Short mmCIF file of C-alpha atoms in Angstrom, two decimals:
data_model
loop_
_atom_site.label_atom_id
_atom_site.label_comp_id
_atom_site.label_asym_id
_atom_site.label_seq_id
_atom_site.Cartn_x
_atom_site.Cartn_y
_atom_site.Cartn_z
CA MET A 1 75.51 25.14 119.89
CA ILE A 2 76.40 28.65 120.93
CA ASN A 3 73.50 30.34 122.66
CA ARG A 4 75.18 33.63 123.42
CA PHE A 5 77.79 35.96 121.98
CA ILE A 6 79.82 38.35 124.12
CA LEU A 7 80.89 41.21 121.90
CA SER A 8 82.90 44.33 122.55
CA LEU A 9 82.71 47.56 120.58
CA ASP A 10 86.18 47.18 119.11
CA MET A 11 84.94 44.00 117.36
CA LEU A 12 81.71 45.52 116.04
CA GLU A 13 83.16 47.25 112.99
CA ASP A 14 84.95 44.07 111.95
CA PHE A 15 81.70 42.09 112.21
CA ILE A 16 79.71 44.61 110.15
CA ASN A 17 82.20 44.48 107.29
CA ILE A 18 82.15 40.71 107.01
CA VAL A 19 78.46 39.77 107.04
CA PRO A 20 78.76 38.09 103.57
CA PHE A 21 81.63 35.99 104.87
CA PHE A 22 79.62 34.68 107.82
CA ILE A 23 76.69 33.91 105.53
CA ASN A 24 79.00 31.88 103.30
CA MET A 25 80.58 30.02 106.21
CA ALA A 26 77.18 29.33 107.71
CA LEU A 27 75.86 27.89 104.46
CA ARG A 28 78.81 25.50 104.24
CA MET A 29 78.30 24.29 107.80
CA LYS A 30 74.51 23.92 107.34
CA THR A 31 73.70 26.00 110.40
CA HIS A 32 73.03 29.25 108.58
CA LEU A 33 69.70 30.20 110.12
CA PHE A 34 70.97 30.12 113.69
CA LEU A 35 74.33 31.76 112.95
CA VAL A 36 73.01 34.55 110.75
CA ALA A 37 70.23 35.30 113.22
CA THR A 38 72.72 35.42 116.07
CA LEU A 39 75.12 37.72 114.25
CA LEU A 40 72.42 40.09 113.02
CA MET A 41 70.99 40.38 116.49
CA ALA A 42 74.48 41.06 117.80
CA PHE A 43 74.86 43.98 115.37
CA CYS A 44 71.50 45.43 116.29
CA SER A 45 71.84 44.98 120.03
CA CYS A 46 75.29 46.44 120.78
CA THR A 47 75.15 49.79 122.57
CA THR A 48 77.69 52.60 122.89
CA LYS A 49 79.03 51.43 126.21
CA LYS A 50 82.74 50.66 126.18
CA SER A 51 82.49 47.74 128.53
CA GLN A 52 81.57 44.26 127.34
CA GLU A 53 77.95 43.31 127.69
CA GLU A 54 75.80 40.31 127.00
CA VAL A 55 73.75 40.35 123.80
CA SER A 56 70.49 38.43 123.72
CA VAL A 57 69.53 36.19 120.80
CA GLN A 58 66.17 36.90 119.18
CA SER A 59 64.16 35.19 116.46
CA LEU A 60 64.11 36.52 112.89
CA THR A 61 61.57 35.93 110.16
CA HIS A 62 62.59 35.23 106.58
CA GLU A 63 61.10 34.70 103.15
CA VAL A 64 62.05 32.57 100.15
CA LEU A 65 63.36 34.92 97.46
CA MET A 66 64.00 32.35 94.73
CA ASP A 67 61.39 29.76 93.72
CA ASP A 68 61.83 26.21 92.43
CA GLU A 69 62.48 27.44 88.88
CA CYS A 70 65.65 29.18 90.04
CA MET A 71 67.76 26.21 91.07
CA ILE A 72 71.34 26.93 92.12
CA GLY A 73 72.48 23.33 92.66
CA ILE A 74 75.37 22.45 94.97
CA THR A 75 77.36 25.49 96.03
CA SER A 76 80.45 26.02 98.16
CA GLU A 77 80.60 29.80 98.59
CA LEU A 78 78.30 32.79 98.38
CA ALA A 79 79.02 36.53 98.23
CA LEU A 80 76.62 39.49 98.05
CA MET A 81 77.29 41.80 95.09
CA ASN A 82 74.70 44.46 95.96
CA ASP A 83 71.19 44.74 97.40
CA SER A 84 69.68 42.59 94.65
CA MET A 85 72.40 40.23 93.46
CA ALA A 86 74.63 37.47 94.79
CA VAL A 87 77.19 35.14 93.25
CA VAL A 88 77.83 31.53 94.22
CA ILE A 89 80.53 29.02 93.34
CA SER A 90 78.83 26.01 91.79
CA ARG A 91 80.36 22.54 92.24
CA LYS A 92 77.92 20.40 90.22
CA SER A 93 77.43 22.30 87.00
CA ASP A 94 79.03 22.96 83.61
CA ASN A 95 79.66 26.49 84.84
CA ALA A 96 81.85 27.53 87.75
CA PHE A 97 79.58 30.32 89.02
CA GLN A 98 75.97 31.38 89.17
CA VAL A 99 74.83 34.98 89.55
CA LEU A 100 71.49 35.29 91.33
CA ASN A 101 69.20 38.26 90.89
CA TYR A 102 66.67 37.79 93.67
CA VAL A 103 64.62 40.83 92.66
CA ASP A 104 64.01 39.70 89.08
CA LYS A 105 64.27 36.05 90.22
CA LYS A 106 66.75 35.14 87.51
CA THR A 107 70.02 33.21 87.47
CA SER A 108 72.95 33.52 85.07
CA GLU A 109 75.58 30.85 84.39
CA VAL A 110 79.09 32.34 84.40
CA GLY A 111 82.56 30.86 83.86
CA LYS A 112 83.08 27.49 82.20
CA ILE A 113 84.52 24.44 83.97
CA GLY A 114 87.51 22.99 82.15
CA GLN A 115 91.18 23.15 81.22
CA GLY A 116 90.83 25.98 78.71
CA PRO A 117 92.64 29.32 79.10
CA ASP A 118 89.57 31.16 80.42
CA GLU A 119 88.04 28.18 82.24
CA PHE A 120 88.11 27.17 85.90
CA LEU A 121 88.77 23.95 87.79
CA LEU A 122 88.66 24.59 91.55
CA PRO A 123 87.93 28.24 92.42
CA PHE A 124 87.93 29.47 96.02
CA GLY A 125 87.66 32.75 97.90
CA LEU A 126 84.98 34.91 96.30
CA SER A 127 85.56 38.64 96.62
CA VAL A 128 83.32 41.27 95.05
CA LYS A 129 84.30 44.62 93.62
CA GLY A 130 81.98 46.70 91.47
CA TYR A 131 80.06 44.74 88.87
CA GLY A 132 82.25 41.67 89.07
CA PHE A 133 84.02 39.24 91.36
CA SER A 134 87.42 37.59 91.82
CA VAL A 135 88.52 34.06 92.76
CA TYR A 136 91.66 31.99 93.15
CA ASP A 137 91.74 28.74 91.18
CA VAL A 138 93.70 26.31 93.35
CA ASN A 139 94.28 23.78 90.58
CA LYS A 140 95.60 26.40 88.17
CA SER A 141 97.37 28.59 90.78
CA ARG A 142 95.69 31.55 89.12
CA TYR A 143 93.87 34.61 90.45
CA SER A 144 91.22 36.02 88.13
CA THR A 145 88.43 38.58 87.95
CA ILE A 146 85.15 37.91 86.18
CA HIS A 147 83.55 41.10 84.86
CA LEU A 148 79.79 41.07 84.27
CA THR A 149 79.46 43.13 81.11
CA GLY A 150 75.72 43.34 80.56
CA THR A 151 72.25 42.61 81.82
CA ASP A 152 71.96 39.73 79.35
CA GLY A 153 74.33 37.54 81.37
CA SER A 154 77.43 38.33 79.30
CA TRP A 155 80.83 38.30 81.00
CA ARG A 156 84.58 38.31 80.41
CA VAL A 157 87.56 36.94 82.34
CA GLU A 158 90.65 38.92 83.32
CA HIS A 159 93.57 36.91 84.70
CA LEU A 160 95.51 39.04 87.19
CA PHE A 161 98.39 36.73 88.12
CA LYS A 162 99.62 33.18 88.59
CA THR A 163 101.40 32.22 91.80
CA ASP A 164 104.59 30.18 92.07
CA SER A 165 103.21 28.24 95.04
CA LEU A 166 100.93 25.22 95.33
CA GLU A 167 100.25 25.98 99.01
CA HIS A 168 97.64 28.75 98.69
CA VAL A 169 93.93 27.98 99.08
CA TYR A 170 92.23 31.35 99.66
CA ILE A 171 93.52 34.67 98.31
CA GLN A 172 91.76 37.97 99.06
CA PRO A 173 92.67 41.54 98.02
CA ILE A 174 93.63 44.04 100.74
CA ARG A 175 94.75 47.66 100.78
CA ASP A 176 97.58 49.11 98.66
CA ASN A 177 97.20 46.59 95.84
CA LYS A 178 98.32 43.61 97.92
CA TYR A 179 96.73 40.28 98.81
CA ILE A 180 96.36 38.13 101.91
CA ALA A 181 96.41 34.35 101.47
CA SER A 182 95.68 31.33 103.62
CA GLY A 183 96.75 27.81 102.82
CA ILE A 184 98.94 24.92 103.86
CA TYR A 185 102.19 26.48 105.09
CA GLU A 186 104.99 25.15 107.25
CA GLU A 187 105.39 28.15 109.56
CA HIS A 188 102.60 30.68 109.06
CA LYS A 189 98.82 30.87 109.22
CA LEU A 190 98.57 33.70 106.66
CA VAL A 191 100.93 35.18 104.07
CA LEU A 192 101.14 38.54 102.28
CA LEU A 193 101.46 38.67 98.48
CA ASP A 194 102.31 41.58 96.19
CA LYS A 195 100.27 42.69 93.17
CA ASP A 196 101.83 39.92 91.06
CA GLY A 197 101.09 37.18 93.59
CA SER A 198 104.69 36.87 94.83
CA PHE A 199 105.43 36.12 98.50
CA LEU A 200 106.30 39.12 100.68
CA LYS A 201 106.04 37.88 104.27
CA GLY A 202 104.28 35.45 106.54
CA PHE A 203 102.09 36.23 109.56
CA CYS A 204 100.75 34.46 112.63
CA GLU A 205 101.75 31.18 114.14
CA ILE A 206 99.69 28.10 113.28
CA PRO A 207 97.30 27.44 116.21
CA TYR A 208 98.14 24.95 118.94
CA GLN A 209 96.40 24.13 122.20
CA ASP A 210 99.40 23.13 124.30
CA GLU A 211 103.12 22.45 124.08
CA ASP A 212 102.51 18.88 122.89
CA GLU A 213 100.45 20.10 119.95
CA LYS A 214 103.07 22.76 119.20
CA LYS A 215 105.50 19.91 118.48
CA VAL A 216 103.25 18.57 115.71
CA PRO A 217 104.87 19.38 112.32
CA GLY A 218 103.69 22.67 110.87
CA MET A 219 102.36 21.17 107.65
CA VAL A 220 100.16 18.77 109.63
CA ARG A 221 98.77 21.50 111.89
CA SER A 222 98.32 23.79 108.90
CA GLN A 223 96.14 21.23 107.13
CA VAL A 224 94.03 20.71 110.25
CA TYR A 225 93.55 24.41 111.01
CA GLN A 226 92.43 25.48 107.57
CA GLY A 227 89.96 28.33 107.45
CA GLN A 228 88.52 31.09 105.33
CA VAL A 229 89.61 34.68 105.03
CA ALA A 230 87.33 37.68 104.48
CA VAL A 231 88.37 41.29 104.01
CA SER A 232 86.40 44.49 104.60
CA PRO A 233 85.59 46.69 101.55
CA SER A 234 88.36 49.13 102.55
CA GLY A 235 90.92 46.33 102.57
CA LYS A 236 92.05 47.41 106.03
CA LYS A 237 90.38 44.72 108.14
CA VAL A 238 90.75 40.95 107.89
CA VAL A 239 88.96 38.10 109.62
CA HIS A 240 90.22 34.52 109.61
CA ALA A 241 87.84 31.79 110.80
CA ILE A 242 89.15 28.26 111.39
CA MET A 243 86.74 25.51 110.32
CA ALA A 244 88.07 22.77 112.63
CA GLY A 245 87.48 23.96 116.18
CA ASP A 246 86.05 27.26 117.34
CA LEU A 247 88.74 29.79 116.48
CA ILE A 248 88.34 33.21 114.89
CA TYR A 249 90.83 36.09 114.54
CA PHE A 250 90.34 39.78 113.67
CA TYR A 251 93.17 41.86 112.21
CA GLU A 252 93.92 45.33 110.93
CA VAL A 253 96.23 45.91 107.98
CA SER A 254 98.65 48.75 108.74
CA SER A 255 99.91 51.22 106.12
CA ASP A 256 103.24 49.38 105.96
CA GLY A 257 101.57 46.05 105.25
CA GLU A 258 101.71 44.55 108.74
CA LEU A 259 98.86 42.40 110.00
CA VAL A 260 97.96 43.55 113.52
CA LEU A 261 95.84 41.25 115.69
CA LYS A 262 92.97 43.25 117.22
CA SER A 263 90.91 40.54 118.88
CA LYS A 264 90.40 36.79 118.86
CA GLN A 265 88.15 34.03 120.14
CA GLU A 266 89.80 30.70 120.89
CA ASN A 267 87.02 28.62 122.40
CA ALA A 268 87.87 25.12 121.17
CA TYR A 269 90.75 23.49 119.31
CA ALA A 270 90.60 20.68 116.76
CA GLN A 271 90.63 17.07 117.87
CA TYR A 272 92.74 15.04 115.44
CA ASP A 273 95.37 12.35 114.96
CA ARG A 274 98.53 14.33 115.62
CA GLN A 275 100.65 11.97 113.56
CA TYR A 276 98.64 11.95 110.36
CA GLY A 277 96.39 14.99 110.74
CA ALA A 278 93.10 13.09 110.39
CA LEU A 279 90.25 14.81 112.22
CA TYR A 280 88.31 12.76 114.74
CA ALA A 281 84.58 12.42 114.10
#
């Protein structure tokens, strides 16, 4: 368990823009109270000094916003839509998503599960824009936006593109009408897609701890070092957090579409069978 975070000012803006991402990651790893408290205290405690400094961890109080009548079931991702609403991906329901209004204490079922043209099978990578949200359906290789059209829970689906690759897992919109994707790739950790979902270029070498691990086939390492991508509202900053190990990377997206590494934390690498890619317990 991490008891302290050492943060520098050049990382602060990236952190502030990705609070929903860390909440989602924390929920999936079942350590959300500690992680969210740590990050929020980090935001509040950083000063204007340019040198690195130690940030203390303090306790936070919380309250239950939704009661037992507002059940959200088993979820895999969460994203904040505004100050009163959130959306979650539901894995054990007839609907793919649930929209939570924690002021009115109401939930809305959105998006059907199924093989139909406007239905979903395995959505990943929630991103919010306006009064709606977007996801990538891995099983259908399709990126879609769900527009919430009224206060009565009504909605409509807009399919933006289908990809020609089965390797993508998470797709997030960035600046200049492009997308950043993470998935299982042979050579790259992240790839850039155009507005139609077509491949433009790859970025970043797949992580490795030493020269021996570097010799492990790229597809094996890529499966082990899967992570989630979050993008700031401006589309100019990207964070990629690896779920196996303790690895996190912060990038800026340049005007010409390059992904520039700004900072990183590589505290621990994955422990796994380097022949088959199976993670050790």
